[in-house]
Amino acid sequence: MRLRALLDTDALGLRLLGGEDELDRSVRGVMTTDLRDPSRYLSGGELVLTGLAWRRDEHDSEPFVRILVQAGVAALAAGEAELGDVPDDLVLACARHRLPLFAVHESVAFATITEHVVRQVSGERAGDLAAVVDRHRRMMTSGPAGGGPDVVLDLLGSDLDLRAWVLSPTGRLIAGSKVAGPALPAGTCARLAAEHLAATRTGRRGPHRVLLDGTTYSMFPIRSSGRSPQAARDVRQTVLSDWLLAVEADAGDWPGERLDLLQGVTQLIAVERDRRDAARTVRRRLAQEVLELVQTGAAPAEIAARLRVAAPVLLPGLGTAPHWQVVVARVEWEGEQIEGGPVAQSLLEEVLVDPLATGPEPSDRIAVAHTGDEAIALVPLPAVSSEHDGGPETGLLADTLLQSVREPLSAGLDDDGRLTLGVSAAVHSAEGLRGALEEARHARRVAAARTGRVCAAGHQELASHVLLLPFVPDDVRRAFTARLLDPLTDYDRRHRAELIPTLEAFLDCDGSWTRCATRLHLHVNTLRYRVGRIEQLTGRDLSRLEDKLDFFLALRMS
């Protein structure tokens, strides 16, 4: 039943306090609680009834409402018998989280509301229960394990006459039913993904509806089948990795049975997503092993041996060793510290897929590891001879890598996130991987110095002195570093001010005051004082990219 129907029943004594735009939500059950954290007893879609006994002061409302929203409840109904009017802090908390809130008149027993909801929901489900069960059974027996998401989407088309597609967060078409007609244009896929990510960032519950070019689409999130609603406390941890199901229909007026069925479809497709992720484990492990060898300075022969193991896995059937490129990515969020490495890893695996490729497996030839907030991809390229230098004819180009995914990713990053990527040149030996990794990291820093939510830079954009750094004469190195760093070293020796560690952290955080202060466990004002002292002692300006690069090089050569 719909929340709107509750207001139409006078005997229930309900008064709407907020959430007028969410009254088309379906109610699938009812629960009465006064626990401060009832999440373990919630499965989603419930009307929660509470007498407010959990509330001790105004600070209790926000965490209670947040728990309900994360559990996916349909609405909250608060009784007036205990406190009289519903407290304003609860009204405001529900408004912030877009959770519909009802006041229950003191003359109405919760049992009356519970009995009414159960009777209505049971009656609606009974009408088409047999058909729903049959469809679910058919999907379970012929779903992902027997042909992938396409089989499930074909059943939607044949049984319910619904055209549907599975899209990645970047708008790549992963699957579509054979009866859905022509594939969605790439531009439409990207716009749908952008609308879905933008709606998800606002905290709105799916399905999200959008009108594009005169056609209404409803979009359902596809979350990991093993993840509970409480597993990701912050939507930013998953918004850039979850798939979505786009249906050419307006789900706003669907009955509960059809919505239940579509939720079941997303769960079946989530199984396929989990299977795909499990298959990536080997490739991720290979990338992690190679990365650790490269970063610890292992012998080239040892790295080459590991690459020989990786090549058949990433390029089955290849007769010769491939060339390699390295791509480095960071996803960074303002405000709270959110671990960016896993998000960047999942996103980089998706971004590196050919945007014109279809199906869930085209990323089988990409290995991505993550360390800290950084994701690092080892991308193999078949060793095709070039007429000029014997290198590969084609490779990843930073200026084209993000063209097709910029719109949806910018929507997912909203106004508090950034994605920056750096791309190395191709190398053909183990000896070149360490330089390629450093090259990709330098390129990413160049991208981070630009404006915009989604930025990339390639090895072609690096200054020549970065590439020639190993060949700088020792006396030139000493003079360069002394001119920039000796004033700071002397000051640290006399005052124990830790200006050198502060400078290193500030550059490593790409000039982010918040992240740098958090890393150093300092107040932002203290950090600003230290950076000001560095600028005063050296005559440089750390807001200028040129001065940042000079400091970076001096630290690397010291």
XYZ file of C-alpha atoms in Angstrom:
558
model
C 0.000 0.000 0.000
C 1.047 3.631 -0.450
C 1.744 6.092 2.370
C -0.839 8.398 0.808
C -3.540 5.824 1.579
C -2.812 6.119 5.304
C -3.786 9.778 5.295
C -7.053 8.964 3.528
C -8.134 6.742 6.455
C -9.569 9.013 9.146
C -9.778 6.239 11.733
C -5.984 6.061 11.917
C -5.682 9.605 13.273
C -2.522 10.411 11.306
C -1.316 13.946 10.630
C 1.480 14.608 8.128
C 4.368 16.663 9.531
C 6.770 16.377 6.609
C 7.569 14.456 3.444
C 4.744 15.486 1.126
C 6.886 14.617 -1.910
C 7.484 11.051 -0.691
C 3.887 9.892 -0.165
C 4.023 7.488 -3.130
C 6.380 5.199 -1.221
C 5.152 1.663 -0.720
C 4.589 0.264 2.758
C 5.499 -3.422 3.027
C 5.123 -3.865 6.778
C 4.828 -2.156 10.153
C 6.986 -2.166 13.288
C 6.531 -0.598 16.729
C 9.726 0.280 18.597
C 11.204 2.523 21.253
C 14.729 1.166 20.863
C 17.468 3.718 20.205
C 18.825 1.440 17.440
C 16.156 -0.876 15.971
C 18.129 -1.577 12.769
C 18.552 -5.300 13.441
C 14.782 -5.737 13.321
C 14.227 -3.764 10.097
C 14.331 -5.152 6.573
C 13.149 -2.095 4.597
C 9.785 -0.688 3.566
C 8.285 -0.561 7.070
C 6.105 2.076 8.671
C 7.844 2.540 12.036
C 5.636 3.468 15.002
C 7.298 4.961 18.073
C 6.188 6.410 21.370
C 9.444 8.454 21.577
C 10.642 6.742 24.756
C 14.116 6.519 23.153
C 14.412 10.337 23.082
C 16.174 11.855 26.078
C 17.060 15.233 24.532
C 17.132 17.025 21.180
C 20.435 15.400 20.189
C 18.869 11.916 19.997
C 16.636 12.593 16.984
C 19.334 12.864 14.297
C 21.022 9.462 14.940
C 17.654 7.710 15.314
C 16.367 9.040 11.978
C 19.689 8.269 10.267
C 19.423 4.636 11.387
C 15.887 4.365 9.997
C 16.885 5.859 6.642
C 19.887 3.533 6.313
C 17.580 0.598 7.002
C 15.286 1.729 4.176
C 12.076 2.305 6.154
C 9.155 3.910 4.348
C 8.077 6.409 7.036
C 8.028 7.219 10.746
C 4.892 7.756 12.841
C 5.395 9.335 16.282
C 2.776 9.157 19.019
C 1.664 12.307 20.829
C 0.628 10.582 24.024
C 4.062 10.771 25.708
C 5.301 14.290 24.893
C 2.259 15.992 23.431
C 3.363 17.561 20.159
C 6.097 15.825 18.192
C 9.417 17.597 19.022
C 10.744 20.066 16.447
C 14.179 18.394 16.420
C 12.588 15.170 15.169
C 10.650 17.064 12.496
C 13.859 18.752 11.299
C 15.857 15.495 11.297
C 13.216 13.773 9.171
C 13.151 16.709 6.774
C 16.942 16.604 6.379
C 16.833 12.901 5.506
C 13.641 13.100 3.398
C 11.860 10.649 5.710
C 8.061 11.128 5.811
C 6.873 11.849 9.348
C 3.361 11.400 10.768
C 1.942 12.408 14.132
C -0.363 9.837 15.757
C -3.186 11.324 17.830
C -3.088 10.238 21.464
C -6.557 8.685 21.134
C -5.369 6.150 18.500
C -3.674 2.931 19.608
C -0.646 1.710 17.673
C -2.382 -1.662 17.448
C -5.133 -0.079 15.339
C -2.610 1.231 12.807
C -0.699 -2.060 12.795
C -3.830 -4.097 12.142
C -4.908 -1.800 9.293
C -1.519 -1.855 7.537
C -1.106 -5.620 7.851
C -4.603 -6.222 6.513
C -4.082 -3.913 3.527
C -0.627 -5.182 2.626
C -1.667 -8.822 2.941
C -4.723 -8.256 0.782
C -2.773 -6.528 -1.983
C -0.087 -9.184 -2.066
C -2.508 -12.074 -2.128
C -4.077 -10.965 -5.416
C -1.030 -11.682 -7.530
C 1.138 -13.763 -5.198
C 1.143 -16.854 -7.387
C 2.312 -14.922 -10.436
C 5.051 -13.155 -8.485
C 6.347 -16.413 -6.991
C 6.331 -18.053 -10.407
C 8.298 -15.251 -11.991
C 10.819 -15.274 -9.171
C 11.223 -19.044 -9.523
C 11.822 -18.759 -13.245
C 14.353 -15.989 -12.741
C 16.217 -17.913 -10.059
C 16.453 -21.029 -12.198
C 17.483 -19.265 -15.407
C 19.061 -16.096 -14.063
C 22.659 -14.963 -13.830
C 24.176 -18.415 -13.452
C 22.433 -19.521 -16.611
C 23.174 -16.661 -18.950
C 23.913 -13.442 -17.114
C 21.738 -10.350 -16.609
C 20.433 -10.544 -20.192
C 18.317 -13.597 -19.328
C 16.648 -11.783 -16.420
C 16.000 -8.742 -18.593
C 14.510 -10.959 -21.316
C 11.998 -12.267 -18.759
C 11.066 -8.715 -17.848
C 10.415 -8.023 -21.501
C 8.408 -11.178 -22.176
C 6.434 -11.288 -18.905
C 5.867 -7.629 -18.119
C 6.561 -5.947 -21.458
C 9.291 -3.844 -19.862
C 12.348 -2.598 -21.754
C 15.277 -2.593 -19.326
C 19.043 -2.201 -19.307
C 21.849 -2.627 -16.773
C 24.307 0.285 -16.714
C 27.571 0.910 -14.930
C 28.047 4.104 -12.876
C 29.951 5.558 -15.836
C 27.011 4.871 -18.177
C 28.514 1.836 -19.924
C 25.870 -0.589 -21.193
C 26.438 -3.869 -19.376
C 23.319 -5.777 -20.420
C 20.014 -5.343 -22.213
C 17.206 -7.710 -23.128
C 16.956 -9.001 -26.671
C 13.327 -7.869 -26.760
C 14.269 -4.326 -25.695
C 14.928 -3.364 -29.274
C 17.958 -1.303 -30.311
C 20.578 -0.654 -27.657
C 20.363 2.649 -25.821
C 22.549 5.342 -27.405
C 25.753 5.998 -25.482
C 24.642 9.570 -24.803
C 21.387 8.400 -23.220
C 23.235 5.859 -21.076
C 25.583 8.554 -19.795
C 22.699 10.912 -18.997
C 20.783 8.181 -17.164
C 23.847 7.311 -15.106
C 24.376 11.000 -14.292
C 20.744 11.456 -13.199
C 20.927 8.323 -11.068
C 24.175 9.341 -9.360
C 22.896 12.854 -8.721
C 19.683 11.500 -7.164
C 21.649 9.022 -5.044
C 23.894 11.794 -3.711
C 20.827 13.738 -2.512
C 19.786 10.765 -0.389
C 16.592 10.033 -2.301
C 15.460 6.440 -2.282
C 15.132 4.522 -5.515
C 13.590 4.058 -7.911
C 14.637 7.410 -9.337
C 12.509 8.692 -12.211
C 13.655 10.958 -14.999
C 12.231 12.251 -18.282
C 14.737 12.208 -21.173
C 13.782 13.187 -24.706
C 10.102 12.576 -24.010
C 10.647 9.115 -22.444
C 10.279 8.343 -18.740
C 12.840 6.014 -17.166
C 12.855 4.528 -13.675
C 16.242 3.643 -12.222
C 16.820 1.064 -9.505
C 20.178 0.776 -7.687
C 21.915 -2.606 -7.863
C 23.845 -3.114 -4.663
C 26.132 -5.952 -3.677
C 24.052 -8.977 -2.684
C 26.198 -9.441 0.402
C 25.935 -5.864 1.652
C 23.367 -4.902 4.233
C 21.848 -1.410 4.236
C 24.094 -0.585 7.206
C 27.323 -1.833 5.580
C 28.119 1.499 3.904
C 27.440 4.294 6.371
C 28.304 6.944 3.793
C 26.818 6.858 0.292
C 30.116 8.191 -1.075
C 31.716 4.804 -0.373
C 29.572 3.087 -3.005
C 28.006 5.719 -5.265
C 30.790 5.420 -7.864
C 30.758 1.627 -8.007
C 27.132 0.418 -7.890
C 25.411 -0.656 -11.099
C 21.876 0.475 -11.880
C 18.830 -1.003 -13.610
C 17.144 1.432 -16.021
C 13.546 0.599 -16.978
C 11.615 2.424 -19.689
C 8.535 3.067 -17.556
C 7.220 5.305 -14.808
C 7.386 3.294 -11.580
C 5.591 6.017 -9.648
C 2.184 4.417 -10.127
C 3.232 0.755 -9.930
C 1.572 -1.594 -7.448
C 3.687 -3.025 -4.648
C 3.935 -6.444 -6.318
C 5.635 -5.032 -9.381
C 8.051 -2.989 -7.289
C 8.840 -6.111 -5.259
C 9.505 -7.979 -8.474
C 11.916 -5.317 -9.745
C 13.718 -5.318 -6.423
C 14.096 -9.073 -6.856
C 15.538 -8.490 -10.308
C 18.163 -6.118 -8.898
C 19.115 -8.752 -6.331
C 19.581 -11.360 -9.047
C 21.749 -9.011 -11.089
C 23.711 -8.203 -7.928
C 24.664 -11.883 -7.782
C 26.179 -11.516 -11.249
C 27.993 -8.378 -10.106
C 29.430 -10.232 -7.116
C 30.522 -13.104 -9.359
C 32.291 -10.620 -11.631
C 34.012 -9.001 -8.650
C 35.124 -12.387 -7.340
C 36.686 -13.144 -10.734
C 38.696 -9.926 -10.446
C 40.375 -11.144 -7.265
C 43.172 -12.915 -9.128
C 43.890 -9.897 -11.300
C 43.889 -7.576 -8.311
C 46.293 -9.878 -6.473
C 48.646 -9.948 -9.451
C 48.641 -6.161 -9.633
C 49.260 -5.900 -5.883
C 52.223 -8.291 -6.060
C 53.818 -6.471 -8.999
C 53.233 -3.093 -7.348
C 54.866 -4.204 -4.088
C 57.900 -5.507 -5.980
C 58.228 -2.263 -7.925
C 57.840 -0.002 -4.889
C 60.276 -1.968 -2.734
C 62.976 -1.826 -5.388
C 63.003 -5.543 -6.228
C 65.401 -6.789 -8.870
C 64.129 -6.400 -12.456
C 64.481 -10.154 -12.958
C 62.065 -10.814 -10.078
C 59.563 -8.285 -11.444
C 59.900 -9.758 -14.936
C 59.146 -13.232 -13.580
C 55.963 -11.942 -11.968
C 54.979 -10.206 -15.197
C 55.392 -13.485 -17.086
C 52.843 -14.995 -14.694
C 50.489 -12.032 -15.109
C 50.579 -11.843 -18.907
C 48.732 -15.140 -19.649
C 46.032 -14.233 -17.105
C 45.465 -10.758 -18.509
C 46.070 -11.576 -22.173
C 45.185 -15.242 -22.700
C 46.691 -16.711 -25.838
C 49.252 -13.954 -26.300
C 52.479 -15.370 -27.686
C 54.840 -12.561 -26.707
C 55.276 -10.393 -23.657
C 53.095 -7.267 -23.807
C 53.952 -3.668 -23.292
C 52.549 -2.088 -20.131
C 51.086 1.227 -19.115
C 50.497 2.442 -15.573
C 47.487 4.545 -14.581
C 47.223 6.149 -11.139
C 43.920 7.471 -9.759
C 42.690 9.155 -6.599
C 39.138 9.783 -5.440
C 39.129 12.411 -2.718
C 36.257 13.804 -0.662
C 36.117 17.024 1.318
C 35.110 16.983 4.936
C 35.042 13.539 6.579
C 37.949 11.200 5.908
C 36.687 8.414 3.653
C 39.032 5.675 2.504
C 39.523 6.472 -1.167
C 41.622 3.502 -2.301
C 38.868 0.875 -2.727
C 36.544 3.423 -4.377
C 39.282 4.486 -6.786
C 40.145 0.840 -7.507
C 36.591 -0.102 -8.451
C 36.127 3.075 -10.457
C 39.435 2.725 -12.311
C 38.516 -0.824 -13.330
C 35.403 0.632 -14.910
C 36.964 3.745 -16.458
C 39.640 1.733 -18.248
C 37.059 -0.347 -20.104
C 36.455 0.649 -23.717
C 33.256 2.770 -23.509
C 31.959 1.012 -26.631
C 32.411 -2.447 -25.093
C 29.309 -4.257 -23.837
C 28.836 -7.071 -21.364
C 30.045 -7.459 -17.774
C 33.514 -8.865 -18.538
C 35.509 -6.555 -20.856
C 37.704 -5.523 -17.920
C 39.187 -9.007 -17.616
C 42.448 -7.664 -19.026
C 42.933 -4.914 -16.458
C 44.660 -5.406 -13.104
C 44.167 -2.705 -10.459
C 45.645 -2.555 -6.967
C 45.167 0.065 -4.298
C 47.382 1.402 -1.563
C 46.122 4.038 0.840
C 43.989 6.530 -1.086
C 45.593 5.641 -4.396
C 44.583 3.082 -7.051
C 47.172 1.846 -9.535
C 46.311 0.011 -12.747
C 48.683 -2.221 -14.686
C 47.315 -2.190 -18.230
C 48.798 -4.643 -20.765
C 49.120 -3.657 -24.411
C 49.913 -6.211 -27.105
C 53.470 -5.681 -28.319
C 52.691 -4.526 -31.860
C 55.680 -3.088 -33.688
C 55.615 0.543 -34.733
C 57.287 1.789 -37.861
C 59.304 4.316 -35.897
C 60.403 3.052 -32.517
C 59.272 -0.516 -32.063
C 56.699 0.495 -29.451
C 52.975 -0.210 -29.424
C 50.925 1.600 -31.997
C 48.131 2.424 -29.605
C 47.718 3.012 -25.908
C 45.708 4.903 -23.333
C 45.580 8.652 -23.827
C 44.744 10.854 -20.850
C 42.864 13.435 -22.897
C 40.400 10.856 -24.250
C 40.210 8.474 -21.265
C 37.533 10.434 -19.405
C 35.593 12.010 -22.259
C 32.667 9.583 -22.223
C 32.420 9.275 -18.438
C 32.946 12.867 -17.320
C 29.219 13.747 -17.089
C 28.070 10.862 -14.873
C 31.165 10.915 -12.669
C 30.849 14.667 -12.095
C 27.264 14.082 -10.927
C 28.394 11.339 -8.554
C 31.202 13.465 -7.137
C 28.725 16.345 -6.665
C 30.364 19.373 -5.051
C 32.581 17.616 -2.508
C 34.562 15.016 -4.468
C 37.349 14.896 -7.063
C 38.737 12.241 -9.398
C 42.261 12.774 -10.742
C 44.143 10.399 -13.035
C 47.684 10.193 -14.376
C 48.759 8.030 -17.323
C 52.301 6.863 -18.023
C 53.938 6.137 -21.343
C 54.114 2.486 -22.414
C 57.124 0.464 -21.264
C 58.301 -2.886 -22.580
C 60.363 -4.263 -19.675
C 60.362 -4.735 -15.927
C 63.095 -2.114 -15.616
C 60.695 0.515 -16.937
C 57.828 -0.105 -14.524
C 59.200 1.909 -11.623
C 59.742 4.902 -13.873
C 56.266 4.412 -15.368
C 54.728 4.402 -11.881
C 56.517 7.616 -10.928
C 55.577 9.134 -14.270
C 51.882 8.323 -13.741
C 52.024 9.768 -10.219
C 53.610 12.972 -11.493
C 50.958 13.229 -14.194
C 48.192 12.775 -11.614
C 49.613 15.640 -9.565
C 49.530 17.803 -12.674
C 45.850 16.851 -13.111
C 45.178 17.631 -9.431
C 46.494 21.174 -9.922
C 43.741 21.862 -12.457
C 40.191 22.957 -11.794
C 37.243 20.620 -12.221
C 35.801 17.541 -10.569
C 37.226 15.048 -13.082
C 40.749 15.665 -14.423
C 43.438 13.599 -16.107
C 46.954 14.215 -17.383
C 49.347 12.106 -19.414
C 53.081 11.632 -19.602
C 53.213 14.029 -22.569
C 52.301 16.890 -20.237
C 55.152 16.406 -17.789
C 57.928 18.962 -17.786
C 61.201 17.718 -19.251
C 63.076 18.271 -15.986
C 60.800 15.682 -14.326
C 61.645 13.082 -16.924
C 65.376 13.932 -16.794
C 65.564 14.034 -13.009
C 67.788 10.924 -12.659
C 70.376 12.511 -14.986
C 70.796 15.817 -13.148
C 74.481 16.232 -12.044
C 75.075 15.907 -8.311
C 76.438 19.440 -7.916
C 73.333 20.861 -9.613
C 71.131 18.771 -7.339
C 72.927 20.016 -4.235
C 72.721 23.650 -5.274
C 69.019 23.378 -6.156
C 68.002 21.636 -2.940
C 70.193 23.873 -0.755
C 68.611 27.019 -2.167
C 65.084 25.794 -1.338
C 65.433 23.487 1.654
C 68.420 24.732 3.697
C 66.463 27.683 5.170
C 63.764 25.272 6.320
C 66.228 22.697 7.657
C 68.095 25.353 9.656
C 64.839 26.727 11.060
C 63.706 23.233 12.066
C 67.049 22.590 13.776
C 66.774 25.777 15.829
C 63.023 25.776 16.569
C 61.890 22.140 16.124
C 59.153 23.518 13.890
C 58.867 20.465 11.577
C 58.602 22.621 8.464
C 60.131 19.964 6.195
C 57.629 17.209 7.252
C 54.828 19.761 6.921
C 55.949 20.676 3.393
C 56.119 16.991 2.381
C 52.632 16.301 3.728
C 51.181 19.458 2.156
C 52.474 18.500 -1.285
C 51.395 14.875 -0.877
C 47.868 16.105 -0.091
C 47.888 18.242 -3.251
C 47.586 21.434 -1.226
C 44.395 20.382 0.577
C 44.365 22.202 3.915
C 41.765 19.883 5.463
C 43.392 16.589 4.491
C 46.888 17.799 5.353
C 45.812 19.078 8.779
C 44.077 15.763 9.466
C 47.133 13.760 8.418
C 49.432 15.821 10.651
C 46.893 15.972 13.530
C 47.032 19.773 13.450
C 44.471 22.538 13.548
C 44.095 24.146 10.125
C 45.240 27.493 11.540
C 48.463 25.880 12.798
C 49.025 24.401 9.352
C 48.455 27.798 7.716
C 51.007 29.344 10.098
C 53.615 26.722 9.159
C 53.019 27.092 5.431
C 53.245 30.853 5.804
C 56.590 30.459 7.569
C 57.835 28.209 4.729
C 56.850 30.833 2.166
C 58.461 33.618 4.208
C 61.774 31.763 4.600
C 62.011 30.721 0.933
C 60.306 33.581 -0.865
C 58.037 31.086 -2.654
C 54.228 30.853 -2.933
C 52.754 27.393 -2.304
C 49.549 28.337 -4.091
C 51.489 28.453 -7.395
C 51.967 25.200 -9.302
C 55.508 26.187 -10.368
C 56.663 26.647 -6.786
C 54.965 23.424 -5.706
C 56.845 21.547 -8.429
C 60.170 23.118 -7.406
C 59.645 22.091 -3.777
C 58.566 18.632 -4.875
C 61.724 18.182 -6.974
C 63.946 19.519 -4.215
C 62.494 17.029 -1.746
C 62.915 14.187 -4.233
C 66.560 15.090 -4.913
C 67.507 15.721 -1.290
